[in-house]
PDB file of C-alpha atoms in Angstrom:
ATOM      1  CA  GLN Y   1      66.545  63.199 137.594  1.00  0.00           C
ATOM      2  CA  VAL Y   2      64.319  63.049 134.520  1.00  0.00           C
ATOM      3  CA  HIS Y   3      65.153  64.939 131.340  1.00  0.00           C
ATOM      4  CA  LEU Y   4      62.253  65.501 128.941  1.00  0.00           C
ATOM      5  CA  VAL Y   5      62.504  66.640 125.314  1.00  0.00           C
ATOM      6  CA  GLU Y   6      59.461  67.444 123.204  1.00  0.00           C
ATOM      7  CA  SER Y   7      59.252  67.346 119.420  1.00  0.00           C
ATOM      8  CA  GLY Y   8      56.655  67.374 116.683  1.00  0.00           C
ATOM      9  CA  GLY Y   9      55.326  70.894 116.943  1.00  0.00           C
ATOM     10  CA  GLY Y  10      54.798  73.109 113.944  1.00  0.00           C
ATOM     11  CA  LEU Y  11      52.339  75.114 111.868  1.00  0.00           C
ATOM     12  CA  VAL Y  12      49.171  73.422 110.645  1.00  0.00           C
ATOM     13  CA  GLN Y  13      45.871  74.559 109.172  1.00  0.00           C
ATOM     14  CA  ALA Y  14      42.665  74.278 111.139  1.00  0.00           C
ATOM     15  CA  GLY Y  15      41.261  70.778 110.876  1.00  0.00           C
ATOM     16  CA  GLY Y  16      44.713  69.264 110.508  1.00  0.00           C
ATOM     17  CA  SER Y  17      46.649  66.919 112.767  1.00  0.00           C
ATOM     18  CA  LEU Y  18      49.959  66.803 114.581  1.00  0.00           C
ATOM     19  CA  ARG Y  19      51.605  64.233 116.806  1.00  0.00           C
ATOM     20  CA  LEU Y  20      53.789  65.474 119.622  1.00  0.00           C
ATOM     21  CA  SER Y  21      56.437  63.266 121.183  1.00  0.00           C
ATOM     22  CA  CYS Y  22      58.182  63.579 124.506  1.00  0.00           C
ATOM     23  CA  ALA Y  23      61.306  61.501 125.022  1.00  0.00           C
ATOM     24  CA  ALA Y  24      62.438  60.894 128.598  1.00  0.00           C
ATOM     25  CA  SER Y  25      65.831  59.996 129.985  1.00  0.00           C
ATOM     26  CA  ALA Y  26      64.545  58.238 133.101  1.00  0.00           C
ATOM     27  CA  ARG Y  27      65.749  54.659 133.586  1.00  0.00           C
ATOM     28  CA  THR Y  28      62.461  53.894 135.312  1.00  0.00           C
ATOM     29  CA  PHE Y  29      60.231  55.648 132.789  1.00  0.00           C
ATOM     30  CA  SER Y  30      57.426  53.170 133.425  1.00  0.00           C
ATOM     31  CA  ASN Y  31      57.164  54.461 137.015  1.00  0.00           C
ATOM     32  CA  TYR Y  32      56.181  57.963 135.910  1.00  0.00           C
ATOM     33  CA  ALA Y  33      52.850  59.479 135.038  1.00  0.00           C
ATOM     34  CA  LEU Y  34      53.178  61.826 132.075  1.00  0.00           C
ATOM     35  CA  GLY Y  35      51.188  64.942 131.400  1.00  0.00           C
ATOM     36  CA  TRP Y  36      50.855  67.424 128.568  1.00  0.00           C
ATOM     37  CA  PHE Y  37      50.234  71.078 129.357  1.00  0.00           C
ATOM     38  CA  ARG Y  38      50.008  74.110 127.096  1.00  0.00           C
ATOM     39  CA  GLN Y  39      50.390  77.848 127.405  1.00  0.00           C
ATOM     40  CA  PRO Y  40      48.564  79.926 124.803  1.00  0.00           C
ATOM     41  CA  PRO Y  41      50.022  83.358 124.004  1.00  0.00           C
ATOM     42  CA  GLY Y  42      49.267  85.791 126.796  1.00  0.00           C
ATOM     43  CA  LYS Y  43      47.492  83.195 128.927  1.00  0.00           C
ATOM     44  CA  GLU Y  44      48.199  80.919 131.857  1.00  0.00           C
ATOM     45  CA  ARG Y  45      49.446  77.359 131.497  1.00  0.00           C
ATOM     46  CA  GLU Y  46      46.616  74.829 131.257  1.00  0.00           C
ATOM     47  CA  PHE Y  47      46.209  71.096 131.495  1.00  0.00           C
ATOM     48  CA  VAL Y  48      45.726  69.149 128.277  1.00  0.00           C
ATOM     49  CA  ALA Y  49      46.044  65.411 128.966  1.00  0.00           C
ATOM     50  CA  ALA Y  50      47.745  62.917 131.253  1.00  0.00           C
ATOM     51  CA  ILE Y  51      48.381  59.207 131.525  1.00  0.00           C
ATOM     52  CA  SER Y  52      49.056  57.354 134.748  1.00  0.00           C
ATOM     53  CA  TRP Y  53      52.286  55.508 135.459  1.00  0.00           C
ATOM     54  CA  SER Y  54      50.511  52.202 134.780  1.00  0.00           C
ATOM     55  CA  GLY Y  55      48.988  53.465 131.561  1.00  0.00           C
ATOM     56  CA  VAL Y  56      45.570  52.336 132.751  1.00  0.00           C
ATOM     57  CA  THR Y  57      44.178  55.810 133.414  1.00  0.00           C
ATOM     58  CA  THR Y  58      44.021  58.729 131.018  1.00  0.00           C
ATOM     59  CA  ASN Y  59      42.642  62.169 131.713  1.00  0.00           C
ATOM     60  CA  TYR Y  60      41.739  64.953 129.278  1.00  0.00           C
ATOM     61  CA  ALA Y  61      40.726  68.574 129.438  1.00  0.00           C
ATOM     62  CA  ASP Y  62      37.166  69.076 128.234  1.00  0.00           C
ATOM     63  CA  SER Y  63      38.420  71.310 125.429  1.00  0.00           C
ATOM     64  CA  VAL Y  64      40.376  68.454 123.797  1.00  0.00           C
ATOM     65  CA  LYS Y  65      38.245  65.398 124.553  1.00  0.00           C
ATOM     66  CA  GLY Y  66      37.466  63.436 121.425  1.00  0.00           C
ATOM     67  CA  ARG Y  67      40.204  65.236 119.466  1.00  0.00           C
ATOM     68  CA  PHE Y  68      43.444  64.490 121.333  1.00  0.00           C
ATOM     69  CA  THR Y  69      44.820  61.129 122.443  1.00  0.00           C
ATOM     70  CA  ILE Y  70      47.665  60.554 124.885  1.00  0.00           C
ATOM     71  CA  SER Y  71      49.636  57.320 124.801  1.00  0.00           C
ATOM     72  CA  ARG Y  72      52.952  55.968 126.036  1.00  0.00           C
ATOM     73  CA  ASP Y  73      55.555  53.522 124.780  1.00  0.00           C
ATOM     74  CA  ASN Y  74      57.623  52.389 127.749  1.00  0.00           C
ATOM     75  CA  ALA Y  75      60.045  50.495 125.496  1.00  0.00           C
ATOM     76  CA  LYS Y  76      60.934  53.808 123.838  1.00  0.00           C
ATOM     77  CA  ASN Y  77      60.689  55.988 126.954  1.00  0.00           C
ATOM     78  CA  THR Y  78      58.284  58.185 125.031  1.00  0.00           C
ATOM     79  CA  VAL Y  79      54.845  59.681 125.525  1.00  0.00           C
ATOM     80  CA  TYR Y  80      52.787  60.914 122.600  1.00  0.00           C
ATOM     81  CA  LEU Y  81      49.975  63.385 122.078  1.00  0.00           C
ATOM     82  CA  GLN Y  82      48.012  62.783 118.894  1.00  0.00           C
ATOM     83  CA  MET Y  83      46.113  65.958 118.044  1.00  0.00           C
ATOM     84  CA  ASN Y  84      43.346  65.816 115.457  1.00  0.00           C
ATOM     85  CA  SER Y  85      40.798  68.368 114.247  1.00  0.00           C
ATOM     86  CA  LEU Y  86      43.044  71.172 115.416  1.00  0.00           C
ATOM     87  CA  LYS Y  87      41.551  74.597 116.018  1.00  0.00           C
ATOM     88  CA  PRO Y  88      43.189  78.039 116.113  1.00  0.00           C
ATOM     89  CA  GLU Y  89      42.545  78.113 119.869  1.00  0.00           C
ATOM     90  CA  ASP Y  90      44.870  75.106 120.241  1.00  0.00           C
ATOM     91  CA  THR Y  91      47.782  77.404 119.381  1.00  0.00           C
ATOM     92  CA  ALA Y  92      50.209  77.285 122.301  1.00  0.00           C
ATOM     93  CA  VAL Y  93      53.553  76.083 123.568  1.00  0.00           C
ATOM     94  CA  TYR Y  94      53.047  72.452 124.559  1.00  0.00           C
ATOM     95  CA  ALA Y  95      55.187  70.923 127.305  1.00  0.00           C
ATOM     96  CA  CYS Y  96      55.319  67.477 128.819  1.00  0.00           C
ATOM     97  CA  ALA Y  97      55.841  66.756 132.491  1.00  0.00           C
ATOM     98  CA  ALA Y  98      56.580  63.708 134.647  1.00  0.00           C
ATOM     99  CA  ASP Y  99      55.216  62.694 138.060  1.00  0.00           C
ATOM    100  CA  HIS Y 100      56.728  59.710 139.885  1.00  0.00           C
ATOM    101  CA  PHE Y 101      54.058  57.050 140.402  1.00  0.00           C
ATOM    102  CA  GLY Y 102      51.454  59.637 139.551  1.00  0.00           C
ATOM    103  CA  LEU Y 103      47.870  58.929 138.578  1.00  0.00           C
ATOM    104  CA  GLY Y 104      47.535  61.486 135.810  1.00  0.00           C
ATOM    105  CA  TYR Y 105      46.604  64.584 137.725  1.00  0.00           C
ATOM    106  CA  GLU Y 106      45.492  67.849 136.154  1.00  0.00           C
ATOM    107  CA  SER Y 107      47.392  70.101 138.523  1.00  0.00           C
ATOM    108  CA  PRO Y 108      50.839  71.112 137.268  1.00  0.00           C
ATOM    109  CA  THR Y 109      52.061  71.242 140.867  1.00  0.00           C
ATOM    110  CA  LYS Y 110      51.992  67.433 140.939  1.00  0.00           C
ATOM    111  CA  TYR Y 111      54.713  67.232 138.294  1.00  0.00           C
ATOM    112  CA  ALA Y 112      58.332  67.630 139.331  1.00  0.00           C
ATOM    113  CA  HIS Y 113      59.982  67.344 135.923  1.00  0.00           C
ATOM    114  CA  TRP Y 114      59.293  69.468 132.838  1.00  0.00           C
ATOM    115  CA  GLY Y 115      60.435  69.722 129.268  1.00  0.00           C
ATOM    116  CA  GLN Y 116      61.181  72.986 127.479  1.00  0.00           C
ATOM    117  CA  GLY Y 117      58.136  72.815 125.241  1.00  0.00           C
ATOM    118  CA  THR Y 118      57.350  72.841 121.538  1.00  0.00           C
ATOM    119  CA  GLN Y 119      55.330  75.429 119.616  1.00  0.00           C
ATOM    120  CA  VAL Y 120      52.069  74.440 117.966  1.00  0.00           C
ATOM    121  CA  SER Y 121      50.439  77.019 115.719  1.00  0.00           C
ATOM    122  CA  VAL Y 122      47.075  76.467 114.043  1.00  0.00           C
ATOM    123  CA  SER Y 123      46.032  78.844 111.293  1.00  0.00           C
ATOM    124  CA  SER Y 124      42.402  79.539 110.414  1.00  0.00           C
TER     125      SER Y 124
END
């Protein structure tokens, strides 16, 4: 079982930055791909970014490419999402998810373990 806890959300002005963290309880954290997904108000959940279990492969939604960066620190059992140049349309609940030996897929169905999420609000 993997327990995921996100932190780092908050309110920021457009153009600002936030760094989200997701701490995992898994003893074999390095064997899991990690993904970030978001659900804007009134909309479906959507893929944001993912990193493979090896850390070699990263994958981004077109809407965040060049602005967001996903990274992992296996020594700290933590995955990060650095978000720069934030826009009002980035406002959403952001959740991390884990996929055993995954390759960083975009589909949420590939991920068996989910955190509760953290709110990110970007004002114009």
